[in-house]
C-alpha positions as CSV (number, residue, x, y, z in Angstrom):
1,M,123.5,127.1,198.1
2,Y,124.7,124.1,200.0
3,I,127.9,124.2,202.0
4,D,129.6,121.0,203.1
5,P,130.5,121.2,206.8
6,A,133.6,119.1,206.1
7,A,134.7,121.4,203.3
8,S,134.2,124.5,205.5
9,P,137.5,125.5,207.1
10,A,135.9,127.9,209.6
11,P,132.2,127.6,210.4
12,L,132.7,130.2,213.1
13,A,133.8,132.7,210.5
14,V,130.5,132.3,208.7
15,A,128.6,132.8,212.1
16,G,130.7,135.9,212.7
17,V,129.7,137.4,209.3
18,V,126.1,136.7,210.1
19,V,126.4,138.4,213.5
20,I,128.1,141.4,212.0
21,F,125.4,141.6,209.2
22,V,122.6,141.5,211.8
23,F,124.4,144.2,213.9
24,L,124.7,146.5,210.8
25,V,121.0,146.0,210.0
26,I,119.9,146.9,213.5
27,R,122.3,149.8,213.6
28,G,121.0,151.0,210.2
29,R,117.4,150.8,211.4
30,L,118.3,152.9,214.5
31,K,119.9,155.5,212.2
32,I,116.8,155.6,210.0
33,R,114.6,155.8,213.1
34,L,116.7,158.8,214.3
35,Y,116.5,160.5,210.9
36,V,112.7,160.0,210.5
37,G,112.0,160.9,214.1
């Protein structure tokens, strides 16, 4: 899926979503680790 930088109104918003997604993944792994351990 290609996104044209010129057509993208807020590239920072995309970066923010990626950061939040990574944060949720790490948080989820910590929760799983707590449940398993």
